[in-house]
CSV table of C-alpha atoms and ligand atoms in Angstrom, one decimal:
chain,number,residue,atom,x,y,z
A,576,MET,CA,190.0,148.6,52.2
A,577,THR,CA,189.9,144.9,51.4
A,578,THR,CA,187.8,143.1,48.9
A,579,GLY,CA,186.3,139.6,49.5
A,580,ARG,CA,183.4,137.3,48.7
A,581,VAL,CA,180.5,136.4,51.0
A,582,ILE,CA,180.7,132.6,51.6
A,583,LYS,CA,177.9,132.3,54.0
A,584,ASN,CA,175.4,134.3,56.0
A,585,TYR,CA,174.4,133.3,59.5
A,586,ASN,CA,172.6,135.1,62.2
A,587,GLY,CA,173.1,138.5,60.7
A,588,PHE,CA,176.8,138.0,60.1
A,589,TYR,CA,178.4,137.6,56.7
A,590,TYR,CA,181.5,135.4,56.4
A,591,VAL,CA,183.8,136.8,53.9
A,592,ASP,CA,186.7,135.1,52.1
A,593,VAL,CA,189.5,137.6,51.6
A,594,GLY,CA,192.0,135.0,50.3
A,595,GLU,CA,193.3,134.0,53.8
A,596,PRO,CA,192.6,130.6,55.4
A,597,GLN,CA,190.4,132.4,58.0
A,598,LEU,CA,187.0,133.8,57.0
A,599,VAL,CA,186.3,137.3,58.2
A,600,GLU,CA,183.1,137.8,60.2
A,601,CYS,CA,181.5,141.0,59.0
A,602,ARG,CA,178.5,143.0,59.9
A,603,ARG,CA,176.9,145.6,57.7
A,604,ARG,CA,177.0,149.3,58.1
A,605,GLY,CA,173.7,151.0,58.6
A,606,LYS,CA,174.1,153.0,55.4
A,607,ILE,CA,174.0,149.8,53.3
A,608,LYS,CA,170.4,149.3,52.4
A,609,GLU,CA,170.5,146.6,49.8
A,610,LYS,CA,170.3,142.9,50.6
A,611,ILE,CA,173.7,141.2,50.7
A,612,LEU,CA,173.7,137.8,49.2
A,613,VAL,CA,176.0,134.8,49.3
A,614,GLY,CA,178.4,135.2,46.4
A,615,ASP,CA,178.4,139.0,46.7
A,616,GLU,CA,181.8,140.7,46.3
A,617,LEU,CA,182.3,143.3,49.0
A,618,GLU,CA,184.6,146.0,50.1
A,619,ILE,CA,185.3,145.6,53.8
A,620,GLN,CA,187.1,147.5,56.5
A,621,LEU,CA,189.1,145.0,58.6
A,622,LEU,CA,188.9,145.2,62.4
A,623,GLY,CA,191.7,142.9,63.4
A,624,ASP,CA,192.3,139.6,61.6
A,625,ASP,CA,188.9,138.0,61.5
A,626,LYS,CA,186.4,140.7,62.0
A,627,GLY,CA,185.3,143.5,59.7
A,628,VAL,CA,182.6,145.9,58.6
A,629,ILE,CA,181.0,145.9,55.1
A,630,GLU,CA,181.6,149.2,53.4
A,631,GLN,CA,180.2,148.5,49.9
A,632,VAL,CA,178.6,145.8,47.8
A,633,LEU,CA,180.3,145.6,44.4
A,634,PRO,CA,178.1,145.4,41.3
A,635,ARG,CA,176.7,142.0,40.6
A,636,ARG,CA,177.3,140.2,37.4
A,637,THR,CA,174.5,137.7,37.7
A,638,MET,CA,171.8,136.9,40.2
A,639,LEU,CA,170.0,133.7,40.8
A,640,ARG,CA,166.8,134.4,42.8
A,641,ARG,CA,165.9,131.1,44.4
A,642,PRO,CA,168.1,130.3,46.1
A,643,ALA,CA,169.5,133.8,46.1
A,644,ILE,CA,173.1,133.7,45.0
A,645,ALA,CA,175.1,136.4,43.4
A,646,ASN,CA,177.9,136.3,40.8
A,647,ILE,CA,177.6,132.7,39.6
A,648,ASP,CA,180.0,132.3,36.6
A,649,GLN,CA,178.7,129.0,35.4
A,650,LEU,CA,175.8,126.7,36.3
A,651,PHE,CA,175.3,123.0,35.6
A,652,VAL,CA,171.8,121.7,35.5
A,653,ILE,CA,172.1,118.1,36.5
A,654,MET,CA,169.7,115.5,35.2
A,655,ALA,CA,169.8,111.7,35.2
A,656,ALA,CA,169.8,109.6,32.0
A,657,GLN,CA,167.4,107.4,33.9
A,658,SER,CA,165.8,107.1,37.4
A,659,PRO,CA,164.5,109.6,37.7
A,660,ASP,CA,163.6,109.5,34.0
A,661,PRO,CA,164.3,112.8,32.4
A,662,SER,CA,161.4,115.0,31.3
A,663,GLN,CA,162.4,117.4,28.6
A,664,PHE,CA,159.8,119.9,29.6
A,665,LEU,CA,161.3,120.0,33.2
A,666,MET,CA,164.7,120.2,31.7
A,667,ASP,CA,163.7,123.1,29.5
A,668,LYS,CA,162.1,124.9,32.4
A,669,MET,CA,165.3,124.4,34.6
A,670,LEU,CA,167.4,125.8,31.8
A,671,MET,CA,165.0,128.7,31.3
A,672,THR,CA,165.0,129.5,35.0
A,673,CYS,CA,168.8,130.0,34.8
A,674,GLU,CA,168.5,132.3,31.8
A,675,TYR,CA,166.0,134.3,33.8
A,676,GLY,CA,168.7,134.8,36.3
A,677,GLY,CA,171.1,136.0,33.6
A,678,ILE,CA,173.1,132.7,33.5
A,679,HIS,CA,173.5,130.6,30.4
A,680,PRO,CA,173.6,127.1,31.9
A,681,SER,CA,175.3,123.9,30.8
A,682,LEU,CA,173.7,120.5,31.1
A,683,CYS,CA,175.2,117.6,32.9
A,684,ILE,CA,173.6,114.2,32.4
A,685,ASN,CA,174.5,111.9,35.2
A,686,LYS,CA,173.8,108.1,35.6
A,687,CYS,CA,175.0,107.5,32.0
A,688,ASP,CA,175.8,104.0,33.2
A,689,LEU,CA,172.1,103.3,33.4
A,690,ASN,CA,171.1,104.4,29.9
A,691,ARG,CA,173.9,105.5,27.6
A,692,PRO,CA,171.7,105.7,24.4
A,693,ARG,CA,169.2,108.1,26.1
A,694,ALA,CA,172.1,110.2,27.4
A,695,GLU,CA,173.6,110.4,23.9
A,696,GLU,CA,170.2,111.4,22.5
A,697,LEU,CA,169.8,114.2,25.0
A,698,LYS,CA,173.3,115.4,24.4
A,699,ALA,CA,172.7,115.7,20.7
A,700,PHE,CA,169.4,117.4,21.2
A,701,TYR,CA,170.6,120.0,23.7
A,702,GLU,CA,173.8,120.7,21.8
A,703,THR,CA,171.7,121.6,18.8
A,704,CYS,CA,169.9,124.1,21.1
A,705,GLY,CA,173.2,125.7,22.0
A,706,TYR,CA,174.0,124.3,25.4
A,707,ALA,CA,177.2,122.6,26.3
A,708,VAL,CA,176.3,119.0,27.5
A,709,TYR,CA,178.5,116.8,29.7
A,710,LEU,CA,177.8,113.1,30.1
A,711,VAL,CA,178.9,111.7,33.5
A,712,SER,CA,178.5,108.8,35.8
A,713,ALA,CA,179.2,109.5,39.5
A,714,ARG,CA,178.9,105.8,40.2
A,715,GLU,CA,181.6,104.8,37.6
A,716,ASN,CA,183.6,108.0,38.1
A,717,CYS,CA,183.3,108.6,34.4
A,718,GLY,CA,183.5,112.1,32.8
A,719,ILE,CA,184.2,113.7,36.2
A,720,ASP,CA,187.7,114.9,35.3
A,721,THR,CA,186.4,116.8,32.3
A,722,LEU,CA,183.9,118.6,34.6
A,723,ARG,CA,186.5,119.3,37.2
A,724,ALA,CA,188.8,121.0,34.6
A,725,LEU,CA,186.1,123.6,34.1
A,726,LEU,CA,186.1,124.8,37.7
A,727,PRO,CA,189.3,126.8,38.3
A,728,GLY,CA,188.9,130.6,38.6
A,729,LYS,CA,185.1,130.4,38.6
A,730,VAL,CA,182.1,130.2,40.9
A,731,THR,CA,180.2,127.2,39.7
A,732,ALA,CA,176.7,126.2,40.8
A,733,PHE,CA,175.1,122.8,40.5
A,734,ALA,CA,171.3,122.5,40.3
A,735,GLY,CA,169.0,119.6,39.7
A,736,PRO,CA,165.9,117.9,41.0
A,737,SER,CA,166.5,115.5,43.9
A,738,GLY,CA,167.6,112.0,43.2
A,739,VAL,CA,169.7,112.8,40.0
A,740,GLY,CA,172.9,112.2,42.0
A,741,LYS,CA,174.0,115.8,42.7
A,742,SER,CA,175.5,114.9,46.1
A,743,SER,CA,177.3,111.9,44.6
A,744,LEU,CA,178.6,114.0,41.8
A,745,LEU,CA,179.8,116.9,44.0
A,746,SER,CA,181.6,114.5,46.4
A,747,GLN,CA,183.4,112.9,43.4
A,748,LEU,CA,184.2,116.3,41.9
A,749,LEU,CA,185.6,117.7,45.1
A,750,HIS,CA,187.4,114.5,46.1
A,751,ARG,CA,185.6,114.7,49.4
A,752,ASP,CA,184.3,111.2,50.3
A,753,ASP,CA,183.4,112.5,53.7
A,754,LEU,CA,181.3,115.3,52.4
A,755,SER,CA,177.7,114.6,51.7
A,756,VAL,CA,176.7,118.0,50.3
A,757,GLY,CA,173.1,117.1,50.5
A,758,ALA,CA,173.4,116.3,54.2
A,759,VAL,CA,175.1,119.7,54.8
A,760,SER,CA,172.4,121.7,53.1
A,761,ALA,CA,169.7,119.6,54.8
A,762,LYS,CA,171.2,120.4,58.2
A,763,ILE,CA,171.2,124.1,57.4
A,764,ARG,CA,167.6,123.8,56.1
A,765,ARG,CA,166.4,122.2,59.3
A,766,GLY,CA,168.0,125.0,61.4
A,767,ARG,CA,166.3,127.9,62.9
A,768,HIS,CA,166.0,129.8,59.7
A,769,THR,CA,163.0,129.2,57.6
A,770,THR,CA,164.7,130.5,54.5
A,771,ARG,CA,167.0,128.2,52.6
A,772,HIS,CA,170.7,129.0,53.0
A,773,SER,CA,173.2,128.4,50.4
A,774,GLU,CA,176.9,128.1,51.1
A,775,ILE,CA,179.7,128.5,48.8
A,776,MET,CA,182.5,126.0,49.1
A,777,LYS,CA,185.9,127.2,48.4
A,778,VAL,CA,187.8,124.6,46.4
A,779,GLU,CA,191.0,126.7,46.1
A,780,ASP,CA,191.8,130.4,45.6
A,781,HIS,CA,189.3,132.0,43.3
A,782,THR,CA,187.5,128.7,42.7
A,783,TYR,CA,184.2,128.0,44.4
A,784,VAL,CA,181.4,125.5,44.1
A,785,VAL,CA,177.9,126.1,45.3
A,786,ASP,CA,175.1,123.6,45.9
A,787,THR,CA,171.7,125.2,45.3
A,788,PRO,CA,169.3,123.6,47.7
A,789,GLY,CA,165.8,124.6,46.8
A,790,PHE,CA,166.6,125.4,43.2
A,791,SER,CA,163.6,124.4,41.2
A,792,ALA,CA,162.0,125.4,37.9
A,793,LEU,CA,160.4,128.7,37.9
A,794,ASP,CA,156.7,129.1,37.8
A,795,PHE,CA,156.5,131.1,34.6
A,796,ASP,CA,152.9,132.0,35.1
A,797,HIS,CA,153.8,135.2,36.7
A,798,LEU,CA,155.9,136.4,33.8
A,799,GLU,CA,154.5,138.1,30.7
A,800,ALA,CA,154.0,135.9,27.6
A,801,ARG,CA,156.1,138.3,25.5
A,802,ASP,CA,159.1,137.7,27.8
A,803,ILE,CA,159.2,133.9,27.4
A,804,LEU,CA,161.0,133.6,24.0
A,805,ALA,CA,164.1,135.4,25.3
A,806,LEU,CA,164.6,132.5,27.8
A,807,LEU,CA,165.1,130.0,24.9
A,808,PRO,CA,168.4,131.0,23.3
A,809,ASP,CA,167.9,128.8,20.3
A,810,MET,CA,164.5,130.4,19.5
A,811,ALA,CA,165.1,134.0,20.6
A,812,PRO,CA,166.9,135.1,17.4
A,813,TYR,CA,163.8,134.4,15.4
A,814,GLY,CA,161.6,136.7,17.5
A,815,GLY,CA,161.0,140.4,16.8
A,816,ARG,CA,160.7,140.2,13.1
A,817,CYS,CA,157.3,138.7,12.6
A,818,ARG,CA,154.6,140.5,10.7
A,819,PHE,CA,153.0,141.8,14.0
A,820,SER,CA,155.3,143.3,16.5
A,821,SER,CA,153.1,141.9,19.3
A,822,CYS,CA,153.3,138.4,17.8
A,823,LEU,CA,153.3,135.6,20.5
A,824,HIS,CA,154.2,133.0,17.8
A,825,ARG,CA,151.1,130.9,18.3
A,826,THR,CA,148.4,131.4,15.7
A,827,GLU,CA,149.4,134.8,14.2
A,828,PRO,CA,150.0,135.0,10.4
A,829,GLY,CA,153.5,135.9,9.1
A,830,CYS,CA,155.3,134.4,12.1
A,831,LEU,CA,159.0,133.8,11.6
A,832,VAL,CA,159.3,131.6,14.7
A,833,LYS,CA,156.7,129.1,13.4
A,834,GLU,CA,158.4,129.3,10.0
A,835,ALA,CA,161.7,128.4,11.6
A,836,VAL,CA,160.0,125.4,13.3
A,837,GLN,CA,158.7,124.2,9.9
A,838,GLU,CA,162.1,124.6,8.3
A,839,GLY,CA,163.7,122.6,11.1
A,840,LYS,CA,165.7,125.5,12.4
A,841,ILE,CA,163.9,125.2,15.7
A,842,GLN,CA,163.3,121.8,17.3
A,843,PRO,CA,159.6,121.1,17.6
A,844,GLU,CA,160.0,119.9,21.2
A,845,ARG,CA,161.4,123.3,22.2
A,846,TYR,CA,158.6,125.1,20.4
A,847,GLU,CA,156.2,122.8,22.3
A,848,THR,CA,157.8,123.9,25.6
A,849,TYR,CA,157.4,127.5,24.6
A,850,CYS,CA,153.7,127.0,23.6
A,851,LYS,CA,152.8,125.2,26.9
A,852,ILE,CA,154.3,128.0,29.0
A,853,VAL,CA,152.8,130.8,26.9
A,854,ASP,CA,149.3,129.1,26.8
A,855,SER,CA,149.4,128.7,30.6
A,856,ILE,CA,150.2,132.4,31.1
A,857,GLN,CA,147.4,133.4,28.7
A,858,GLU,CA,145.0,131.0,30.5
A,859,ARG,CA,145.8,132.5,33.9
A,860,LYS,CA,145.2,136.0,32.5
A,861,ARG,CA,141.8,135.0,31.3
A,862,TYR,CA,140.7,134.3,34.9
A,863,VAL,CA,142.0,137.4,36.6
B,971,GDP,P1,170.8,113.9,45.0
B,971,GDP,O1,169.4,113.8,45.6
B,971,GDP,O2,170.7,114.5,43.6
B,971,GDP,O3,171.8,114.5,45.8
B,971,GDP,O4,171.2,112.4,44.7
B,971,GDP,P2,172.2,111.4,45.5
B,971,GDP,O5,173.7,111.7,45.2
B,971,GDP,O6,171.8,111.2,46.9
B,971,GDP,O7,171.9,110.0,44.6
B,971,GDP,C1,170.7,109.5,44.5
B,971,GDP,C2,170.8,108.0,44.2
B,971,GDP,O8,171.3,107.8,42.9
B,971,GDP,C3,171.7,107.3,45.2
B,971,GDP,O9,171.1,106.0,45.4
B,971,GDP,C4,173.0,107.1,44.4
B,971,GDP,O10,173.8,106.0,44.7
B,971,GDP,C5,172.5,107.0,42.9
B,971,GDP,N1,173.5,107.5,42.0
B,971,GDP,C6,174.2,108.7,42.0
B,971,GDP,N2,175.0,108.8,40.9
B,971,GDP,C7,174.8,107.7,40.2
B,971,GDP,C8,175.3,107.2,38.9
B,971,GDP,O11,176.1,107.9,38.2
B,971,GDP,N3,174.8,106.0,38.4
B,971,GDP,C9,173.9,105.3,39.1
B,971,GDP,N4,173.5,104.1,38.6
B,971,GDP,N5,173.4,105.7,40.3
B,971,GDP,C10,173.8,106.9,40.8
B,972,ZN,ZN1,155.8,135.3,15.6
């Protein structure tokens, strides 16, 4: 039996990296009922050098749902310091979407050349909230080496709204001037499949980078209001000890979350994000 990782998934075949230059084209055995995702670690039975059958899907450590990618070790949410101008609400929602997938993300602010003061401000803010923050400029090749040093031995995903410079950053990071990552995923997207495909790029043994076309902030409206606090790691520790165990930390008396906001232990902007999302969930419930 050989173990490997699914790198891509095309036409019902899974292409598995087993540590050889050649990917192994695998099909699934009928007995395997679960969905197999890009990033999944598998046990396969080799049939010759480059063909195989999937025997087992190994337990997943993390799972991002949209796009569906298993076993991401670290994820960078990329934002621009300017153009597009960063919205903290969007940034919070992107970060929360990762937490929902079981991944504690880091933040990468690109285009620092355009607005250094704003970038520094965001860095200070999000570091206080418990995220690692990296300031880079793909244009000026600044901060890229620091980011690259974090890749070895891991599966690293990059997510961000379009226009923030994700393709530029990935090309710099991977030293591949010829590779427009955005172009690659666009081509896959335009293909026969209507679902969006992600492909993991192998940088070297045990080191992978994955672009996440179609990653966008979750629509939290379909979650329960009581599950939102857990997605904000800086606020979550204050939950669960309020006077009412059902406290949603809005207008209830004896709320330790609101107390922490007043004492400056929770940033008011983060509490604002929390309130907007919870209120929107409550609003929806009122109409169904
Ligand atoms: P993507 O949509 O996130 O993949 O963004 P692209 O990599 O296509 O970049 C969008 C635009 O931002 C392009 O015009 C890039 O030249 C520009 N851009 C990317 N990185 C930087 C940067 O660090 N500084 C500045 N000033 N512009 C950048
Ligand atoms: Zn409370």
